[in-house]
XYZ file of N, CA, C and O in Angstrom:
276
model
N 4.518 -19.221 -3.359
C 3.495 -18.503 -2.620
C 2.178 -18.406 -3.378
O 1.159 -18.139 -2.782
N 2.208 -18.533 -4.689
C 0.983 -18.432 -5.467
C 0.492 -17.006 -5.634
O -0.692 -16.781 -5.821
N 1.389 -16.043 -5.580
C 1.008 -14.639 -5.724
C 1.160 -14.252 -7.190
O 2.254 -14.264 -7.725
N 0.032 -13.943 -7.823
C 0.046 -13.598 -9.238
C -0.403 -12.161 -9.507
O -0.296 -11.688 -10.628
N -0.911 -11.509 -8.489
C -1.409 -10.152 -8.686
C -1.229 -9.352 -7.404
O -0.928 -9.898 -6.345
N -1.455 -8.065 -7.520
C -1.412 -7.220 -6.340
C -2.479 -7.606 -5.330
O -2.260 -7.547 -4.120
N -3.645 -8.023 -5.833
C -4.709 -8.461 -4.935
C -4.264 -9.687 -4.143
O -4.508 -9.776 -2.937
N -3.590 -10.640 -4.812
C -3.078 -11.831 -4.115
C -2.093 -11.433 -3.019
O -2.097 -12.005 -1.928
N -1.255 -10.439 -3.309
C -0.289 -9.973 -2.313
C -1.005 -9.345 -1.121
O -0.650 -9.605 0.032
N -2.030 -8.532 -1.388
C -2.796 -7.928 -0.293
C -3.463 -8.995 0.567
O -3.452 -8.906 1.795
N -4.013 -10.008 -0.066
C -4.667 -11.088 0.669
C -3.662 -11.871 1.508
O -3.913 -12.170 2.681
N -2.498 -12.159 0.935
C -1.442 -12.874 1.665
C -1.007 -12.074 2.883
O -0.887 -12.596 3.984
N -0.793 -10.768 2.688
C -0.375 -9.890 3.788
C -1.460 -9.829 4.861
O -1.175 -9.879 6.054
N -2.702 -9.738 4.428
C -3.829 -9.627 5.360
C -3.949 -10.869 6.240
O -4.371 -10.777 7.392
N -3.571 -12.006 5.711
C -3.671 -13.267 6.452
C -2.416 -13.592 7.257
O -2.315 -14.679 7.827
N -1.468 -12.667 7.295
C -0.219 -12.870 8.029
C -0.060 -11.741 9.049
O 0.358 -10.634 8.689
N -0.384 -11.988 10.315
C -0.318 -10.919 11.320
C 1.035 -10.192 11.356
O 1.070 -8.978 11.536
N 2.129 -10.927 11.184
C 3.443 -10.271 11.209
C 3.618 -9.322 10.029
O 4.198 -8.248 10.163
N 3.109 -9.713 8.864
C 3.225 -8.849 7.688
C 2.318 -7.631 7.783
O 2.630 -6.578 7.224
N 1.199 -7.759 8.485
C 0.280 -6.633 8.623
C 0.922 -5.465 9.377
O 0.474 -4.332 9.266
N 1.989 -5.737 10.113
C 2.681 -4.684 10.847
C 3.556 -3.837 9.926
O 3.987 -2.754 10.307
N 3.812 -4.326 8.729
C 4.658 -3.608 7.770
C 3.785 -2.659 6.954
O 2.789 -3.078 6.365
N 4.136 -1.381 6.905
C 3.358 -0.444 6.100
C 3.397 -0.845 4.622
O 4.396 -1.364 4.137
N 2.300 -0.600 3.920
C 2.246 -0.919 2.498
C 1.660 0.251 1.737
O 0.622 0.803 2.110
N 2.352 0.611 0.664
C 1.871 1.640 -0.250
C 1.534 0.946 -1.559
O 2.344 0.194 -2.087
N 0.346 1.211 -2.075
C -0.062 0.679 -3.363
C 0.013 1.814 -4.372
O -0.611 2.865 -4.194
N 0.809 1.596 -5.424
C 0.933 2.557 -6.523
C 0.244 1.917 -7.710
O 0.729 0.929 -8.260
N -0.903 2.421 -8.087
C -1.748 1.744 -9.062
C -2.154 2.645 -10.215
O -2.289 3.856 -10.054
N -2.338 2.011 -11.344
C -2.852 2.708 -12.516
C -4.341 2.475 -12.685
O -4.959 3.006 -13.596
N -4.913 1.662 -11.820
C -6.344 1.387 -11.885
C -7.119 2.491 -11.190
O -6.563 3.281 -10.444
N -8.401 2.523 -11.390
C -9.236 3.608 -10.887
C -9.549 3.547 -9.412
O -9.019 2.738 -8.657
N -10.460 4.413 -9.031
C -10.836 4.588 -7.631
C -11.453 3.355 -6.989
O -11.526 3.267 -5.773
N -11.901 2.384 -7.810
C -12.490 1.185 -7.219
C -11.483 0.438 -6.360
O -11.850 -0.317 -5.476
N -10.196 0.645 -6.580
C -9.171 0.013 -5.755
C -9.081 0.637 -4.377
O -8.588 0.018 -3.447
N -9.530 1.873 -4.237
C -9.459 2.539 -2.947
C -10.186 1.761 -1.863
O -9.689 1.618 -0.752
N -11.353 1.231 -2.177
C -12.109 0.455 -1.200
C -11.411 -0.834 -0.834
O -11.395 -1.232 0.331
N -10.814 -1.492 -1.821
C -10.074 -2.731 -1.564
C -8.867 -2.430 -0.690
O -8.592 -3.144 0.278
N -8.164 -1.365 -1.006
C -6.982 -1.008 -0.222
C -7.366 -0.642 1.211
O -6.654 -0.982 2.147
N -8.486 0.016 1.366
C -8.959 0.356 2.716
C -9.310 -0.917 3.485
O -8.976 -1.058 4.655
N -9.976 -1.843 2.816
C -10.356 -3.110 3.433
C -9.128 -3.875 3.933
O -9.154 -4.482 4.998
N -8.040 -3.819 3.163
C -6.829 -4.544 3.513
C -5.836 -3.691 4.307
O -4.682 -4.061 4.472
N -6.273 -2.546 4.802
C -5.475 -1.681 5.679
C -4.146 -1.265 5.050
O -3.090 -1.315 5.691
N -4.223 -0.831 3.790
C -3.049 -0.316 3.097
C -2.739 1.068 3.670
O -3.641 1.857 3.943
N -1.464 1.344 3.868
C -1.047 2.614 4.461
C -1.416 3.799 3.574
O -1.897 4.825 4.055
N -1.184 3.655 2.267
C -1.504 4.729 1.325
C -1.765 4.122 -0.047
O -1.141 3.137 -0.424
N -2.693 4.727 -0.771
C -2.952 4.349 -2.157
C -2.627 5.551 -3.015
O -3.193 6.631 -2.822
N -1.677 5.378 -3.932
C -1.257 6.452 -4.825
C -1.605 6.032 -6.244
O -1.231 4.942 -6.683
N -2.321 6.885 -6.952
C -2.675 6.602 -8.334
C -1.576 7.144 -9.239
O -1.085 8.249 -9.033
N -1.181 6.357 -10.230
C -0.039 6.715 -11.065
C -0.191 8.074 -11.722
O 0.794 8.778 -11.914
N -1.430 8.479 -12.033
C -1.619 9.777 -12.667
C -1.349 10.932 -11.708
O -1.219 12.073 -12.124
N -1.218 10.629 -10.409
C -0.864 11.675 -9.443
C 0.619 12.025 -9.532
O 1.044 13.036 -9.000
N 1.398 11.149 -10.171
C 2.801 11.420 -10.413
C 3.728 10.869 -9.350
O 3.313 10.529 -8.242
N 5.016 10.776 -9.710
C 5.999 10.208 -8.795
C 6.239 11.044 -7.545
O 6.654 10.516 -6.523
N 5.964 12.332 -7.607
C 6.163 13.162 -6.412
C 5.218 12.737 -5.288
O 5.591 12.746 -4.117
N 4.006 12.349 -5.637
C 3.038 11.879 -4.638
C 3.516 10.569 -4.007
O 3.383 10.361 -2.810
N 4.125 9.703 -4.825
C 4.693 8.459 -4.299
C 5.860 8.758 -3.367
O 5.958 8.192 -2.286
N 6.738 9.663 -3.775
C 7.865 10.047 -2.914
C 7.377 10.611 -1.579
O 7.947 10.334 -0.528
N 6.326 11.398 -1.632
C 5.750 11.983 -0.411
C 5.239 10.875 0.527
O 5.490 10.918 1.729
N 4.555 9.895 -0.043
C 4.044 8.783 0.773
C 5.194 7.987 1.375
O 5.139 7.586 2.538
N 6.251 7.774 0.609
C 7.418 7.053 1.122
C 8.104 7.849 2.230
O 8.523 7.281 3.236
N 8.204 9.158 2.054
C 8.832 9.999 3.076
C 8.035 9.960 4.379
O 8.612 10.028 5.465
N 6.717 9.823 4.267
C 5.875 9.756 5.468
C 6.091 8.464 6.237
O 5.698 8.376 7.406
N 6.688 7.458 5.618
C 6.960 6.200 6.298
C 8.222 6.260 7.149
O 8.403 5.452 8.046
N 9.098 7.198 6.839
C 10.353 7.313 7.570
C 10.091 7.722 9.000
O 9.278 8.600 9.270
N 10.770 7.079 9.949
C 10.598 7.472 11.353
C 11.004 8.937 11.557
O 12.005 9.385 11.005
N 10.195 9.633 12.305
C 10.480 11.024 12.597
C 11.378 11.109 13.828
O 11.166 10.375 14.799
N 12.387 11.972 13.792
C 13.269 12.100 14.967
C 12.488 12.627 16.165
O 11.597 13.451 16.047
N 12.829 12.106 17.326
C 12.183 12.562 18.560
C 12.993 13.725 19.132
O 14.224 13.708 19.112
N 12.304 14.740 19.640
C 13.012 15.923 20.186
C 13.731 15.611 21.484
O 13.507 14.715 22.191
């Protein structure tokens, strides 16, 4: 596939309509400059590593389908 970085993965996903339907969470140690890139590539959530694993767990929990009443 030629994917060597997270950016390559975002670009690959962006160019694949079927993959764009899959939610994506980016967990990054890089700064806020990634927020704009993630927004451009329609990432579901961007979690910065310094926010801690609880923030990542919260984002993952938000991906789970909610039961219908």
